[in-house]
Amino acid sequence: ETGVTQSPTHLIKTRGQQVTLRCSSQSGHNTVSWYQQALGQGPQFIFQYYREEENGRGNFPPRFSGLQFPNYSSELNVNALELDDSALYLCASIIQGAHEQFFGPGTRLTVL
Amino acid sequence: GENVEQHPSTLSVQEGDSAVIKCTYSDSASNYFPWYKQELGKGPQLIIDIRSNVGEKKDQRIAVTLNKTAKHFSLHITETQPEDSAVYFCAPWGGGSNYKLTFGKGTLLTVNP
């Protein structure tokens, strides 16, 4: 167990809707990354937050946004859902200055 | 950006055999090289990593070797067991101010009893 939790575990939405996914990091891990993993692919970096500020972004449109809270929990928000957004969404917590990233179990999002 | 290739995409071995998975990368600035194991329905789990100032690292049945000149690193699993069956990902880190990992497409390892 990594100590990183995510909720919900599964979610079904329809195209055009909005969704919020949640992540609770390990205690003391002040950096969180979010990844999207399509079926049969490796995870792709969406963005990262450090001290409640976005600290790097991958090739994802602005309708993907995030928040990090003082207690190191975080959210991933996706607006105007598209069918291609169907994927496993993973968060990973990191101690700033270290390299090891500890992943949560993910949220499986299905967009119909 | 970093281009990562992983081979083979699938690997089937008999229990007790060894398995080797190779990862090549393009960014010469990469200096951290982890391997992750992902079981069905779970998130990736870090199993071993190596930094650029080290050529080899071993942890029980698992080892990672790094060739920075050739820009590749490999995962070695000896005495494979059925519970080693999973998808394995390499994910080199290219440095910089964030911790973006660039994952390969994964290798499905099946260990047959």
Tab-separated table of C-alpha atoms in Angstrom:
chain	number	residue	atom	x	y	z
A	1	GLU	CA	0.000	0.000	0.000
A	2	THR	CA	1.297	3.453	-0.927
A	3	GLY	CA	-0.851	5.478	1.448
A	4	VAL	CA	-2.321	7.387	-1.493
A	5	THR	CA	-6.083	7.160	-1.826
A	6	GLN	CA	-8.388	8.228	-4.645
A	7	SER	CA	-12.128	8.638	-4.910
A	8	PRO	CA	-14.369	7.577	-6.408
A	9	THR	CA	-13.067	4.246	-7.723
A	10	HIS	CA	-15.416	4.233	-10.707
A	11	LEU	CA	-17.477	6.926	-12.374
A	12	ILE	CA	-19.764	7.071	-15.391
A	13	LYS	CA	-20.553	10.404	-17.041
A	14	THR	CA	-22.067	11.538	-20.300
A	15	ARG	CA	-20.436	13.684	-22.935
A	16	GLY	CA	-20.451	17.390	-22.086
A	17	GLN	CA	-20.676	16.880	-18.336
A	18	GLN	CA	-18.099	17.923	-15.768
A	19	VAL	CA	-16.284	15.672	-13.290
A	20	THR	CA	-14.173	16.095	-10.154
A	21	LEU	CA	-11.752	13.406	-9.020
A	22	ARG	CA	-10.066	13.432	-5.627
A	23	CYS	CA	-6.720	12.324	-4.269
A	24	SER	CA	-5.334	12.180	-0.760
A	25	SER	CA	-1.547	12.148	-0.617
A	26	GLN	CA	0.795	10.592	1.885
A	27	SER	CA	1.478	12.716	4.914
A	28	GLY	CA	4.390	15.070	4.256
A	29	HIS	CA	4.286	14.645	0.474
A	30	ASN	CA	3.933	18.204	-0.750
A	31	THR	CA	3.842	17.530	-4.487
A	32	VAL	CA	1.159	15.730	-6.429
A	33	SER	CA	1.023	14.685	-10.072
A	34	TRP	CA	-1.965	13.547	-12.099
A	35	TYR	CA	-1.762	11.079	-14.967
A	36	GLN	CA	-4.242	9.753	-17.518
A	37	GLN	CA	-3.928	6.106	-18.526
A	38	ALA	CA	-5.888	4.971	-21.553
A	39	LEU	CA	-6.596	1.272	-21.917
A	40	GLY	CA	-3.468	-0.643	-22.921
A	41	GLN	CA	-1.204	2.409	-22.669
A	42	GLY	CA	1.244	3.857	-20.209
A	43	PRO	CA	0.177	6.758	-17.980
A	44	GLN	CA	0.453	10.245	-19.516
A	45	PHE	CA	1.377	13.260	-17.414
A	46	ILE	CA	-1.454	15.800	-17.058
A	47	PHE	CA	-0.005	18.270	-14.544
A	48	GLN	CA	1.670	18.641	-11.188
A	49	TYR	CA	1.018	20.799	-8.133
A	50	TYR	CA	3.484	22.001	-5.530
A	51	ARG	CA	2.475	24.257	-2.655
A	52	GLU	CA	-0.974	24.718	-4.225
A	53	GLU	CA	0.458	26.053	-7.503
A	54	GLU	CA	0.592	24.294	-10.863
A	55	ASN	CA	4.207	23.304	-11.438
A	56	GLY	CA	4.290	21.760	-14.887
A	57	ARG	CA	1.719	20.629	-17.399
A	58	GLY	CA	1.586	17.978	-20.090
A	59	ASN	CA	-0.150	18.142	-23.450
A	60	PHE	CA	-3.704	18.470	-22.116
A	61	PRO	CA	-6.236	21.229	-22.908
A	62	PRO	CA	-7.313	23.868	-20.357
A	63	ARG	CA	-10.560	22.015	-19.634
A	64	PHE	CA	-8.345	19.794	-17.454
A	65	SER	CA	-7.676	21.760	-14.273
A	66	GLY	CA	-6.622	21.007	-10.748
A	67	LEU	CA	-6.384	22.161	-7.181
A	68	GLN	CA	-4.113	21.292	-4.309
A	69	PHE	CA	-5.141	22.036	-0.727
A	70	PRO	CA	-3.018	22.909	2.325
A	71	ASN	CA	-3.468	19.387	3.679
A	72	TYR	CA	-1.918	18.046	0.417
A	73	SER	CA	-5.161	16.565	-0.859
A	74	SER	CA	-5.929	17.505	-4.460
A	75	GLU	CA	-8.576	17.488	-7.151
A	76	LEU	CA	-8.623	16.978	-10.885
A	77	ASN	CA	-11.489	18.686	-12.704
A	78	VAL	CA	-12.458	17.960	-16.272
A	79	ASN	CA	-15.035	20.125	-18.049
A	80	ALA	CA	-16.973	19.394	-21.239
A	81	LEU	CA	-16.219	15.691	-21.131
A	82	GLU	CA	-15.432	13.933	-24.388
A	83	LEU	CA	-15.589	10.236	-25.196
A	84	ASP	CA	-11.779	10.106	-25.387
A	85	ASP	CA	-11.559	11.204	-21.764
A	86	SER	CA	-12.558	7.670	-20.779
A	87	ALA	CA	-9.500	6.359	-18.933
A	88	LEU	CA	-7.955	5.498	-15.592
A	89	TYR	CA	-6.894	8.671	-13.769
A	90	LEU	CA	-3.992	8.287	-11.394
A	91	CYS	CA	-2.522	10.622	-8.851
A	92	ALA	CA	0.988	10.269	-7.477
A	93	SER	CA	2.438	11.908	-4.399
A	94	ILE	CA	6.053	12.983	-4.129
A	95	ILE	CA	8.313	14.536	-1.539
A	96	GLN	CA	9.808	17.648	-3.106
A	97	GLY	CA	13.496	16.989	-3.648
A	98	ALA	CA	13.107	13.219	-3.865
A	99	HIS	CA	12.257	11.265	-6.990
A	100	GLU	CA	10.056	8.420	-5.868
A	101	GLN	CA	6.417	8.796	-6.909
A	102	PHE	CA	3.768	6.819	-5.079
A	103	PHE	CA	0.614	6.143	-7.045
A	104	GLY	CA	-2.935	5.741	-5.856
A	105	PRO	CA	-5.221	2.993	-7.181
A	106	GLY	CA	-6.836	5.324	-9.702
A	107	THR	CA	-10.332	6.377	-10.701
A	108	ARG	CA	-11.846	4.651	-13.719
A	109	LEU	CA	-13.841	7.254	-15.690
A	110	THR	CA	-16.212	6.159	-18.430
A	111	VAL	CA	-17.742	8.803	-20.697
A	112	LEU	CA	-20.821	7.712	-22.667
B	1	GLY	CA	10.192	15.851	-25.320
B	2	GLU	CA	11.326	12.465	-24.100
B	3	ASN	CA	10.687	9.516	-26.436
B	4	VAL	CA	10.508	6.205	-24.588
B	5	GLU	CA	10.356	2.767	-26.146
B	6	GLN	CA	9.946	-0.473	-24.285
B	7	HIS	CA	10.592	-4.010	-25.562
B	8	PRO	CA	9.162	-6.551	-25.710
B	9	SER	CA	5.497	-5.597	-25.471
B	10	THR	CA	4.620	-9.079	-24.225
B	11	LEU	CA	6.803	-11.695	-22.558
B	12	SER	CA	5.839	-15.189	-21.483
B	13	VAL	CA	8.201	-17.282	-19.340
B	14	GLN	CA	8.084	-20.462	-17.322
B	15	GLU	CA	8.184	-20.214	-13.557
B	16	GLY	CA	11.795	-20.111	-12.413
B	17	ASP	CA	13.118	-18.605	-15.647
B	18	SER	CA	14.565	-15.106	-15.931
B	19	ALA	CA	12.879	-12.168	-17.649
B	20	VAL	CA	14.499	-9.072	-19.142
B	21	ILE	CA	12.701	-5.936	-20.313
B	22	LYS	CA	14.559	-3.150	-22.090
B	23	CYS	CA	13.743	0.549	-22.189
B	24	THR	CA	15.338	3.083	-24.518
B	25	TYR	CA	14.983	6.829	-24.085
B	26	SER	CA	15.936	9.889	-26.079
B	27	ASP	CA	16.641	12.675	-23.575
B	28	SER	CA	20.328	12.674	-22.635
B	29	ALA	CA	19.455	14.847	-19.611
B	30	SER	CA	17.484	11.999	-18.027
B	31	ASN	CA	18.994	11.084	-14.686
B	32	TYR	CA	16.420	8.992	-12.818
B	33	PHE	CA	15.202	5.651	-14.120
B	34	PRO	CA	12.376	3.833	-12.323
B	35	TRP	CA	10.494	0.663	-13.133
B	36	TYR	CA	6.855	0.258	-12.148
B	37	LYS	CA	4.706	-2.855	-11.838
B	38	GLN	CA	0.979	-2.550	-12.442
B	39	GLU	CA	-1.394	-5.344	-11.527
B	40	LEU	CA	-4.926	-5.500	-12.859
B	41	GLY	CA	-7.141	-2.877	-11.274
B	42	LYS	CA	-4.315	-1.215	-9.373
B	43	GLY	CA	-2.089	1.805	-9.736
B	44	PRO	CA	1.576	1.467	-10.747
B	45	GLN	CA	3.879	0.365	-7.938
B	46	LEU	CA	7.533	1.411	-7.864
B	47	ILE	CA	9.648	-1.749	-7.736
B	48	ILE	CA	13.171	-0.487	-8.372
B	49	ASP	CA	14.913	2.641	-9.545
B	50	ILE	CA	18.405	3.796	-10.421
B	51	ARG	CA	20.126	7.125	-10.690
B	52	SER	CA	22.486	8.142	-13.462
B	53	ASN	CA	25.641	7.883	-11.380
B	54	VAL	CA	25.097	4.138	-10.849
B	55	GLY	CA	25.374	1.368	-13.450
B	56	GLU	CA	23.490	-1.404	-11.675
B	57	LYS	CA	21.242	-1.884	-8.685
B	58	LYS	CA	19.876	-5.100	-7.244
B	59	ASP	CA	17.082	-5.856	-4.812
B	60	GLN	CA	16.621	-9.567	-4.169
B	61	ARG	CA	15.299	-11.096	-7.430
B	62	ILE	CA	15.042	-7.755	-9.235
B	63	ALA	CA	17.847	-5.734	-10.784
B	64	VAL	CA	18.137	-2.713	-13.034
B	65	THR	CA	21.092	-1.941	-15.292
B	66	LEU	CA	21.765	1.396	-16.953
B	67	ASN	CA	23.783	2.263	-20.041
B	68	LYS	CA	23.738	6.074	-20.252
B	69	THR	CA	25.939	6.174	-23.321
B	70	ALA	CA	23.520	4.036	-25.290
B	71	LYS	CA	20.501	5.583	-23.523
B	72	HIS	CA	18.861	2.412	-22.354
B	73	PHE	CA	18.142	0.646	-19.099
B	74	SER	CA	16.826	-2.819	-18.398
B	75	LEU	CA	14.796	-4.644	-15.774
B	76	HIS	CA	15.977	-8.119	-14.841
B	77	ILE	CA	13.808	-10.523	-12.864
B	78	THR	CA	15.343	-13.836	-11.829
B	79	GLU	CA	13.585	-16.960	-10.541
B	80	THR	CA	10.243	-15.675	-11.768
B	81	GLN	CA	7.091	-16.584	-9.874
B	82	PRO	CA	3.427	-16.493	-10.966
B	83	GLU	CA	2.880	-13.412	-8.786
B	84	ASP	CA	5.385	-11.553	-10.977
B	85	SER	CA	2.746	-11.623	-13.733
B	86	ALA	CA	1.765	-7.994	-14.391
B	87	VAL	CA	2.411	-5.075	-16.729
B	88	TYR	CA	5.796	-3.429	-16.238
B	89	PHE	CA	6.538	0.178	-17.196
B	90	CYS	CA	9.751	2.114	-17.458
B	91	ALA	CA	9.405	5.838	-16.797
B	92	PRO	CA	12.610	7.881	-17.136
B	93	TRP	CA	12.704	11.375	-15.667
B	94	GLY	CA	14.398	14.104	-17.671
B	95	GLY	CA	15.152	16.490	-14.840
B	96	GLY	CA	13.796	20.001	-14.587
B	97	SER	CA	11.630	21.757	-12.062
B	98	ASN	CA	8.843	19.196	-12.032
B	99	TYR	CA	8.725	15.443	-11.669
B	100	LYS	CA	7.091	14.525	-14.946
B	101	LEU	CA	7.633	10.853	-15.723
B	102	THR	CA	7.406	9.712	-19.339
B	103	PHE	CA	6.095	6.157	-19.362
B	104	GLY	CA	6.764	3.497	-21.942
B	105	LYS	CA	3.831	1.573	-23.371
B	106	GLY	CA	4.368	-1.307	-20.995
B	107	THR	CA	5.373	-4.966	-21.112
B	108	LEU	CA	2.861	-7.648	-20.193
B	109	LEU	CA	4.787	-10.349	-18.363
B	110	THR	CA	3.112	-13.726	-17.919
B	111	VAL	CA	4.777	-16.321	-15.714
B	112	ASN	CA	3.390	-19.790	-16.375
B	113	PRO	CA	3.385	-22.241	-13.450
